[in-house]
Tab-separated table of C-alpha atoms in Angstrom:
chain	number	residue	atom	x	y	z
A	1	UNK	CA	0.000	0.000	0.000
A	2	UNK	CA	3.029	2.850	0.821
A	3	UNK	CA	3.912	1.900	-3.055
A	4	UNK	CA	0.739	3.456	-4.266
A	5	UNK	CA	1.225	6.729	-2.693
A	6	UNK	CA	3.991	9.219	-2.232
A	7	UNK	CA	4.796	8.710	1.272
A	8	UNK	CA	7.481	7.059	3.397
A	9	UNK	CA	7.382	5.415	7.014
A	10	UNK	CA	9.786	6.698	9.037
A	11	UNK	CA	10.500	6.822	13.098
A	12	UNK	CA	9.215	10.021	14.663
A	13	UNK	CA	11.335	10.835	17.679
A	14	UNK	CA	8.470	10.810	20.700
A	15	UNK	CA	5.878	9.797	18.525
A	16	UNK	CA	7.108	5.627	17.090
A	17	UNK	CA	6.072	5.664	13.498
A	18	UNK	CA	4.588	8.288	11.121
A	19	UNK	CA	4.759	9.433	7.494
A	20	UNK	CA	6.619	11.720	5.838
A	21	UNK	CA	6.201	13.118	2.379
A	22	UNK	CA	8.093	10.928	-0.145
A	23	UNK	CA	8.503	13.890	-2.884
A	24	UNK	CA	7.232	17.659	-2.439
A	25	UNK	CA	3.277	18.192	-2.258
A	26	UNK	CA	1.589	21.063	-3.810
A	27	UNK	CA	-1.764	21.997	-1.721
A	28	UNK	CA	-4.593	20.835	-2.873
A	29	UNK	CA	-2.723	17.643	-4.216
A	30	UNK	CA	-5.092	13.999	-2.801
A	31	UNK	CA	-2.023	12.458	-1.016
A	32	UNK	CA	-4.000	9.191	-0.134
A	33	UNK	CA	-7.608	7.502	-0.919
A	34	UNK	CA	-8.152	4.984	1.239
A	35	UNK	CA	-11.308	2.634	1.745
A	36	UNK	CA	-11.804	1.235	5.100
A	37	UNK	CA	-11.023	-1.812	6.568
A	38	UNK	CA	-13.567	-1.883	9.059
A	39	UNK	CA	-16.483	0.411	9.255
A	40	UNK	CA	-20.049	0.612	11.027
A	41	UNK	CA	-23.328	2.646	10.862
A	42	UNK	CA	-23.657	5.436	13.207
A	43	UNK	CA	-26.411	4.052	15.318
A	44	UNK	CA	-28.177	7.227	15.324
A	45	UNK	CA	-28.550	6.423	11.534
A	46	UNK	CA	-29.225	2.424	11.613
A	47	UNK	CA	-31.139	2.313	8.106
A	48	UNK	CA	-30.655	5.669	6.882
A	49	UNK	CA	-26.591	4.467	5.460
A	50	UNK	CA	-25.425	1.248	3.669
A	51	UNK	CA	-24.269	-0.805	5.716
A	52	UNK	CA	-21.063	-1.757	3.743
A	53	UNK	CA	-19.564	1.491	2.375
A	54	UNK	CA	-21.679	4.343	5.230
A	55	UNK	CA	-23.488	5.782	1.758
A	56	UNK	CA	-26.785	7.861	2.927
A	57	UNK	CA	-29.753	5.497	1.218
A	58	UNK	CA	-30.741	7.222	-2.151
A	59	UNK	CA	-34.409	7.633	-1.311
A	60	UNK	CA	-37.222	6.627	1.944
A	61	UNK	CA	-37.769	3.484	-0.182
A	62	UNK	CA	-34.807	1.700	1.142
A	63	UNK	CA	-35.553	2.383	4.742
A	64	UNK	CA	-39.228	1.262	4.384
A	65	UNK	CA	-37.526	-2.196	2.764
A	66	UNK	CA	-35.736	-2.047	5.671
A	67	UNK	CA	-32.593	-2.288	2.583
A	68	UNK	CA	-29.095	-2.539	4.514
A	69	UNK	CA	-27.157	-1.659	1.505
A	70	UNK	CA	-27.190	1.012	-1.225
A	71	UNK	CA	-26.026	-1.537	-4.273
A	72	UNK	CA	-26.124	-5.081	-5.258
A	73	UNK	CA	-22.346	-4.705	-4.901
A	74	UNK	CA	-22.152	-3.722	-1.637
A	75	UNK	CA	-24.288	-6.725	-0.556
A	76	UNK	CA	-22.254	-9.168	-2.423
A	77	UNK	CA	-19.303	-8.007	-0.744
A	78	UNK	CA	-20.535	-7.877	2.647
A	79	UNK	CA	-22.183	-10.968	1.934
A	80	UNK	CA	-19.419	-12.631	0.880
A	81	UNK	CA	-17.080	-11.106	3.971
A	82	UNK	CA	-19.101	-11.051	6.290
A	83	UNK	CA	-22.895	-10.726	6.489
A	84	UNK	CA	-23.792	-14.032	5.707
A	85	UNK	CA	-22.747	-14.852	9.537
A	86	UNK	CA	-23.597	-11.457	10.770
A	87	UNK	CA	-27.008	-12.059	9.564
A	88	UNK	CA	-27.926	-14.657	11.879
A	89	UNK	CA	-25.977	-14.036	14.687
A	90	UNK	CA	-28.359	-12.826	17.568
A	91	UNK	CA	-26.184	-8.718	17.823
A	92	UNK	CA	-29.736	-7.191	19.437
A	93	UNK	CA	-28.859	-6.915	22.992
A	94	UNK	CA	-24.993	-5.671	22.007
A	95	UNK	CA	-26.605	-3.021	19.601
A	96	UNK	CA	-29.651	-1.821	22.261
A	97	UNK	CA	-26.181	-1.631	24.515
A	98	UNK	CA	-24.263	0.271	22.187
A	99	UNK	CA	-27.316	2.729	21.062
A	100	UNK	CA	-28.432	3.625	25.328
A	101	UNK	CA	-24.263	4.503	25.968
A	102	UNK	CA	-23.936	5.851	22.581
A	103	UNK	CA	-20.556	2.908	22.347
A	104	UNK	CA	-19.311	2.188	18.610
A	105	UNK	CA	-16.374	0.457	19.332
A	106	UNK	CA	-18.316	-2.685	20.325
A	107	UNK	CA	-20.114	-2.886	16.979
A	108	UNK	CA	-17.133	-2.672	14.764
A	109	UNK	CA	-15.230	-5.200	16.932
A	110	UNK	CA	-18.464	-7.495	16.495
A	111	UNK	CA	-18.244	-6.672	12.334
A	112	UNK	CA	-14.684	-7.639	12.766
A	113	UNK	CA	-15.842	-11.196	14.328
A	114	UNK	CA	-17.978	-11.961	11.831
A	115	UNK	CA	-15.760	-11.623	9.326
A	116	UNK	CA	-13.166	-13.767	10.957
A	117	UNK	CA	-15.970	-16.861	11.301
A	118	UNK	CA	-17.172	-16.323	7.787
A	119	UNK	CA	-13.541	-16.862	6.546
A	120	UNK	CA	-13.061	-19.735	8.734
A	121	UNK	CA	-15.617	-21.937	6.957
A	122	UNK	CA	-16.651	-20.363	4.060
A	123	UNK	CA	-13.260	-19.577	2.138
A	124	UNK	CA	-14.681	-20.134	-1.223
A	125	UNK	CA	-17.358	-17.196	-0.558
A	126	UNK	CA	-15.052	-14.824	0.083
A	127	UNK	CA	-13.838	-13.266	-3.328
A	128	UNK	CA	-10.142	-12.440	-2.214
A	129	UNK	CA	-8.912	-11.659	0.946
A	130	UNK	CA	-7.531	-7.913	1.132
A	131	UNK	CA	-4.421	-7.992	2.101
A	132	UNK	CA	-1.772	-4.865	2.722
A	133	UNK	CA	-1.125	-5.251	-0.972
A	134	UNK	CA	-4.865	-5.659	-2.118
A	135	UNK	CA	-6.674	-2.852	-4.098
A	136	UNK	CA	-10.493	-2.226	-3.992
A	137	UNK	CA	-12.811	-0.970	-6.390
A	138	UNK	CA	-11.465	1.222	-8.843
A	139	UNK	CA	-8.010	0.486	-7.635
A	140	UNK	CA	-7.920	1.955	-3.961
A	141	UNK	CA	-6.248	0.209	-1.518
A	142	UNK	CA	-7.977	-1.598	1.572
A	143	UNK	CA	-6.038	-3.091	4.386
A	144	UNK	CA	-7.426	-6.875	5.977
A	145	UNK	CA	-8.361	-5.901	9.420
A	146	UNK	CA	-7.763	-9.751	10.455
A	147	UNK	CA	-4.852	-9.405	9.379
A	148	UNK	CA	-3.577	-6.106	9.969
A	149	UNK	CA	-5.063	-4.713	13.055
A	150	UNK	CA	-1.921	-5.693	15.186
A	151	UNK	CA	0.224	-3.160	12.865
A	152	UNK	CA	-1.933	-0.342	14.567
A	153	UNK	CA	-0.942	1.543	17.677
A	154	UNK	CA	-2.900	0.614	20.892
A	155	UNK	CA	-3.655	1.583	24.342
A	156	UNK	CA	-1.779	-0.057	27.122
A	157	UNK	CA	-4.841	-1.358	29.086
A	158	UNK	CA	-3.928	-3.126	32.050
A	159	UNK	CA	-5.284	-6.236	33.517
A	160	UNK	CA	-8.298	-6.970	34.011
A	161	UNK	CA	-10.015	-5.697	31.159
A	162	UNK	CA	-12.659	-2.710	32.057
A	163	UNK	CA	-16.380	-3.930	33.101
A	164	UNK	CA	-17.667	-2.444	30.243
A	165	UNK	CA	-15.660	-4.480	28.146
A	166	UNK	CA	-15.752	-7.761	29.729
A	167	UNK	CA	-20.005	-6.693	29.378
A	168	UNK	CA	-20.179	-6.364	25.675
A	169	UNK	CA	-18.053	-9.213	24.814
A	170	UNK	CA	-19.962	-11.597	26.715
A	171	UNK	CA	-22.634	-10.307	24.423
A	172	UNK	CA	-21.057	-10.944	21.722
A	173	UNK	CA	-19.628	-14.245	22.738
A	174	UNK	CA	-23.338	-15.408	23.411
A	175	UNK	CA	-24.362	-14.751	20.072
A	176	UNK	CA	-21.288	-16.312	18.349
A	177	UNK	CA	-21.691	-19.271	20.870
A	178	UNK	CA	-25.334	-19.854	19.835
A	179	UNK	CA	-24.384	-19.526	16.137
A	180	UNK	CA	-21.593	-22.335	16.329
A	181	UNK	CA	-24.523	-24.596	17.823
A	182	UNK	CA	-26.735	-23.764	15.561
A	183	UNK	CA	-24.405	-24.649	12.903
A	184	UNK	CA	-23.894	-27.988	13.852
A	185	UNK	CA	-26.830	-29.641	11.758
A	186	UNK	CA	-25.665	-27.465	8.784
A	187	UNK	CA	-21.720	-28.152	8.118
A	188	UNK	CA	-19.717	-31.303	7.403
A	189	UNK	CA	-17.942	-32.344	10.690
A	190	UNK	CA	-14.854	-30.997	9.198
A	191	UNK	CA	-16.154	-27.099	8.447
A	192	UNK	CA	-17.932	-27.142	11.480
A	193	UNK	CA	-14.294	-27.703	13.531
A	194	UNK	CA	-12.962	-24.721	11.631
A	195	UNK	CA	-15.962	-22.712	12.677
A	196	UNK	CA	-15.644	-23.939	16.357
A	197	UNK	CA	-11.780	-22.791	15.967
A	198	UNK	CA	-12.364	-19.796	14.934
A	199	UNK	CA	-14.757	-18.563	17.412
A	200	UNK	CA	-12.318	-20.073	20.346
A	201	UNK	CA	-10.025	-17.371	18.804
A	202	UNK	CA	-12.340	-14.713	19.475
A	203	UNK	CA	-11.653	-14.084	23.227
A	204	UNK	CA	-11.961	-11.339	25.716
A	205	UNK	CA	-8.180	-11.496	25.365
A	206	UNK	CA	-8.464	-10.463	21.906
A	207	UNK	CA	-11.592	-8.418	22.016
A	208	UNK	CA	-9.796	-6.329	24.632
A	209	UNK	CA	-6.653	-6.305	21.964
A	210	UNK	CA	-9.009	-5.112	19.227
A	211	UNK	CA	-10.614	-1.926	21.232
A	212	UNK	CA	-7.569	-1.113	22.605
A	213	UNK	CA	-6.730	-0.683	18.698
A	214	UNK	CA	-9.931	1.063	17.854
A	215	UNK	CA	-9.991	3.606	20.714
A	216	UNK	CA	-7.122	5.140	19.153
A	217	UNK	CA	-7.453	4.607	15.487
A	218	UNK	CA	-10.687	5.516	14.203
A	219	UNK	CA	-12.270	7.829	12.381
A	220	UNK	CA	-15.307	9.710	12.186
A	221	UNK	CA	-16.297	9.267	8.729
A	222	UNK	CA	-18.503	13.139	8.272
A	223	UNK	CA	-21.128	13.156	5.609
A	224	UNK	CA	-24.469	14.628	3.913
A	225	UNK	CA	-27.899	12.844	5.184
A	226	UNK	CA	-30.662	14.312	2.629
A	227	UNK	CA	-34.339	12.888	2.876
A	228	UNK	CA	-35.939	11.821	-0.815
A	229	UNK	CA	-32.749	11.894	-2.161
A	230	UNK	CA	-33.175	9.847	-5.585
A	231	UNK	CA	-29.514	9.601	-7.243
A	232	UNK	CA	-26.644	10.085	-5.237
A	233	UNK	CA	-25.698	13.775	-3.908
A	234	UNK	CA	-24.205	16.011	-6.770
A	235	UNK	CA	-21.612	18.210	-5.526
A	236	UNK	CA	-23.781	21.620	-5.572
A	237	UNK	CA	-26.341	19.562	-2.715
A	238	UNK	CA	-22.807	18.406	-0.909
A	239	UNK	CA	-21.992	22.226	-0.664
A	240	UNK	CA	-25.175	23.783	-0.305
A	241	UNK	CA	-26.147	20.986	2.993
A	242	UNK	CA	-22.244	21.725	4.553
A	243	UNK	CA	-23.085	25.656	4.453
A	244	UNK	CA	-26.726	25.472	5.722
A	245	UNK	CA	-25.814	22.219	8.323
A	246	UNK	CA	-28.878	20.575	6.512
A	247	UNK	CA	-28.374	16.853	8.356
A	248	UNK	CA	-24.557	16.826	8.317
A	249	UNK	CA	-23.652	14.215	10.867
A	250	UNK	CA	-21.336	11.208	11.412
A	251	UNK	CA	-22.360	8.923	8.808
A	252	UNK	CA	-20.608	6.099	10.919
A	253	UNK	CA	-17.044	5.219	12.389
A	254	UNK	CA	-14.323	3.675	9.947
A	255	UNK	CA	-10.810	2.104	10.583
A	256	UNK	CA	-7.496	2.526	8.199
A	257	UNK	CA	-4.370	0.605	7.519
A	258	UNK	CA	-2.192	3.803	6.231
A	259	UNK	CA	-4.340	6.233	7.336
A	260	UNK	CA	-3.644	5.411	10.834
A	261	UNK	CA	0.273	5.962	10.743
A	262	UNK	CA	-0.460	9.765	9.831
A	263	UNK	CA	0.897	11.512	13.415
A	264	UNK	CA	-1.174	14.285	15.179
A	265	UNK	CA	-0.688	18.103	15.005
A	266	UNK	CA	-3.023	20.918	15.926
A	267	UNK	CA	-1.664	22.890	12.406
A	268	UNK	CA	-1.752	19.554	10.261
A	269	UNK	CA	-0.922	19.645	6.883
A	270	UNK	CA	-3.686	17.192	5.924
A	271	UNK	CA	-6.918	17.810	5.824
A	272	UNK	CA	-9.195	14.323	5.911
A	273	UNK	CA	-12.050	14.356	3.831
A	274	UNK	CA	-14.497	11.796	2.126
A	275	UNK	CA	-15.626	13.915	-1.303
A	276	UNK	CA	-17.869	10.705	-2.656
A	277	UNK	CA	-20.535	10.938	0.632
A	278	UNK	CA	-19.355	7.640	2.151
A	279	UNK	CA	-16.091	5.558	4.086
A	280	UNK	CA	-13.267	6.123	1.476
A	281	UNK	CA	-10.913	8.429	2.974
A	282	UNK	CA	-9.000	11.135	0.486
A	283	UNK	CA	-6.079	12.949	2.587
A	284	UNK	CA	-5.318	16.537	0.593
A	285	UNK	CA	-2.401	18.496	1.037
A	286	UNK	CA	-3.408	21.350	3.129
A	287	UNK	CA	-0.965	23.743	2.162
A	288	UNK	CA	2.331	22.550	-0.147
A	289	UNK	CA	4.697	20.286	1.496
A	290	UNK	CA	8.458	20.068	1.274
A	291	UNK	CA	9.891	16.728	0.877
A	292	UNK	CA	10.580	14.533	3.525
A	293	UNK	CA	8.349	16.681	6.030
A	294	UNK	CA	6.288	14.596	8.313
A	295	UNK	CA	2.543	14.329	7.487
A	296	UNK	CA	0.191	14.916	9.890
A	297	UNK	CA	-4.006	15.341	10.511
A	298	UNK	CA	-5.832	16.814	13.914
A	299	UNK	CA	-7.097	14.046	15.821
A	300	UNK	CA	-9.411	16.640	17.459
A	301	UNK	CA	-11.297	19.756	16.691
A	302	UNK	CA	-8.126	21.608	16.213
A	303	UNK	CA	-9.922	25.304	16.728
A	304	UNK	CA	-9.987	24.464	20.881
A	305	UNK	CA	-8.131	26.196	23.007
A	306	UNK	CA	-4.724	25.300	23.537
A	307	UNK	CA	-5.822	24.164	27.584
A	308	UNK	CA	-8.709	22.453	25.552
A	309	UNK	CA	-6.762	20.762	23.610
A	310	UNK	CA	-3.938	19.166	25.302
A	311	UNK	CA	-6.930	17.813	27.789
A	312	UNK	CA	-8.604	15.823	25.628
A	313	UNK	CA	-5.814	14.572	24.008
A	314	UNK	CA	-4.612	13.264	26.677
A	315	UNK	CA	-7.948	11.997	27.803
A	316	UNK	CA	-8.313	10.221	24.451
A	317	UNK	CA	-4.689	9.541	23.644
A	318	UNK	CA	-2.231	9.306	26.351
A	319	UNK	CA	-0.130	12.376	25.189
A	320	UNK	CA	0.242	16.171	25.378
A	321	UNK	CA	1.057	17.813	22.031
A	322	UNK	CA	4.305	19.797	21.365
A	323	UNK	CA	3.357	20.676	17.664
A	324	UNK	CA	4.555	24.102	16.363
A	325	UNK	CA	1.264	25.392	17.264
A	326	UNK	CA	1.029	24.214	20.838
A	327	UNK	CA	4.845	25.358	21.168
A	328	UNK	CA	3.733	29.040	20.629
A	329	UNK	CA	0.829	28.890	22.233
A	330	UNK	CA	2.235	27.409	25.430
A	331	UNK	CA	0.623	29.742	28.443
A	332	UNK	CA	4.184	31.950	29.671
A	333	UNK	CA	4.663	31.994	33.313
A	334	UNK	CA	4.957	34.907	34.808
A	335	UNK	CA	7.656	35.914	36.722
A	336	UNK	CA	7.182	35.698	40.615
């Protein structure tokens, strides 16, 4: 994936691994498109977005179908990754948890599960795994996040896991029990054992590995919601609904192999955007970039206050940040 754009990893003294720009950036210039490994509905919108790819529903017809998806192709490939399992799993009680605390994490980790048992025993539905290397639709990349979730940065959660936690897996860990039952009567003795093997993996010990990954590595994917919407949202609609705030939300949370290495700064020179209304990411030069500069995106709403700042990063984070920014803004002591 670092082959398709013009970036390099390198070390980042304080800060473990980042990118840096590979040859100079003029602003304006789409340094990365990325499509998600991982992504999930923003509960508040359950129906309203496609369940695969976080694309507002064209029109009030697919939420009266009840329609998960916004294409055929969508549903294949969720089908084929994941939803046939996710489908009959029994998620209601982790997703009436998830909507009353307003949790995402959970979900996505759950997503993540299913995907990992629909693998296990159903290899020939899956079209091609997506490996580091692996290109989407119309050539954009897409990390595996079986595969590639222990290459992100995670928070150091000591033993035992937090109540909350140990809660919703034993949610999901009834549901995947029950489903591995229920399966019995349905595979050969042989894809049944590779179903049973797979969900053994699946563990508090790994669910706890997986949010401690997500907490720290997700994205807010920011769209357009527009009721009777027939065809898609032209770019006029996209502009006119950002200006007025017409039902410009979170369309849903998302997760990124490449686009997590990009280190914080309160004056990034990357600005994250998603210009087709749905979970592929587009990073743009903000301003130009020299080469060999690190590259960098707020993690937060970067107009706070400096004190605001530096609080919830650390909150969220586990670090204060010394950008140039916070370096001049630093409150001066005054003399006693």
């Amino acid at each position: 994936m670092l082959q398709q754009a013009p970036v390099d990893l390198v070390q980042v003294p304080g800060a473990g691994r980042g990118l840096a720009a590979a040859q100079p950036l003029l602003q304006g210039t789409a340094v990365h498109t990325e499509k998600p490994m991982l992504c999930y509905p923003s509960t508040k919108h359950t129906g309203k977005v496609c369940h695969h790819c976080l694309t507002p529903l064209a029109d009030a017809n697919h939420m009266l179908a009840q329609s998960k998806f916004c294409s055929s192709t969508c549903k294949q490939d969720a089908v084929s990754a994941y939803h046939s399992v996710e489908s009959v799993l029994d998620l209601s009680p982790l997703l009436k948890y998830c909507q009353h605390y307003e949790e995402r994490f959970p979900l996505l980790v759950a997503k993540a599960a299913c995907m990992h048992l629909s693998q296990s025993f159903l290899p020939g539905e899956r079209s091609q795994s997506n490996s580091t290397t692996n290109s989407g639709a119309a050539g954009i990349p897409q990390g595996d996040v079986w595969q590639d979730y222990r290459f992100l940065t995670f928070a150091r959660i000591p033993p035992p896991a937090p109540p909350p936690w140990v809660e919703t897996h034993a949610q999901l860990q009834t549901a995947i029990t029950a489903f591995v039952k229920q399966q019995a009567s349905q595979l050969s003795e042989w894809q049944h054992r590779l179903l049973t093997s797979a969900a053994a993996e699946l563990d508090l010990e790994w669910y706890t590995s997986m949010l401690a990954r997500l907490h720290i590595n997700s994205f807010r994917v920011d769209g357009v919601l527009m009721a009777g919407q027939q065809h898609g949202l032209s770019l006029a609609d996209m502009a006119s609904a950002a200006v007025t705030g017409q039902q410009h939300s979170s369309l849903g949370t998302a997760v990124y192999l490449l686009g997590s290495l990009f280190n914080h700064s309160c004056s990034p020179n990357l600005d994250v955007t998603f210009p087709a209304n749905n979970s592929t990411a587009e990073f743009v030069a903000a301003r130009d970039i020299d080469i060999s500069e690190q590259l960098s995106i707020s993690y937060i709403d970067a107009t706070m206050s400096y004190a605001s700042r530096q609080q919830q990063l650390e909150w969220a984070y586990g670090f204060r940040c010394t950008c140039d920014l916070c370096t001049e803004e630093i409150p001066q002591q005054k003399p006693i």
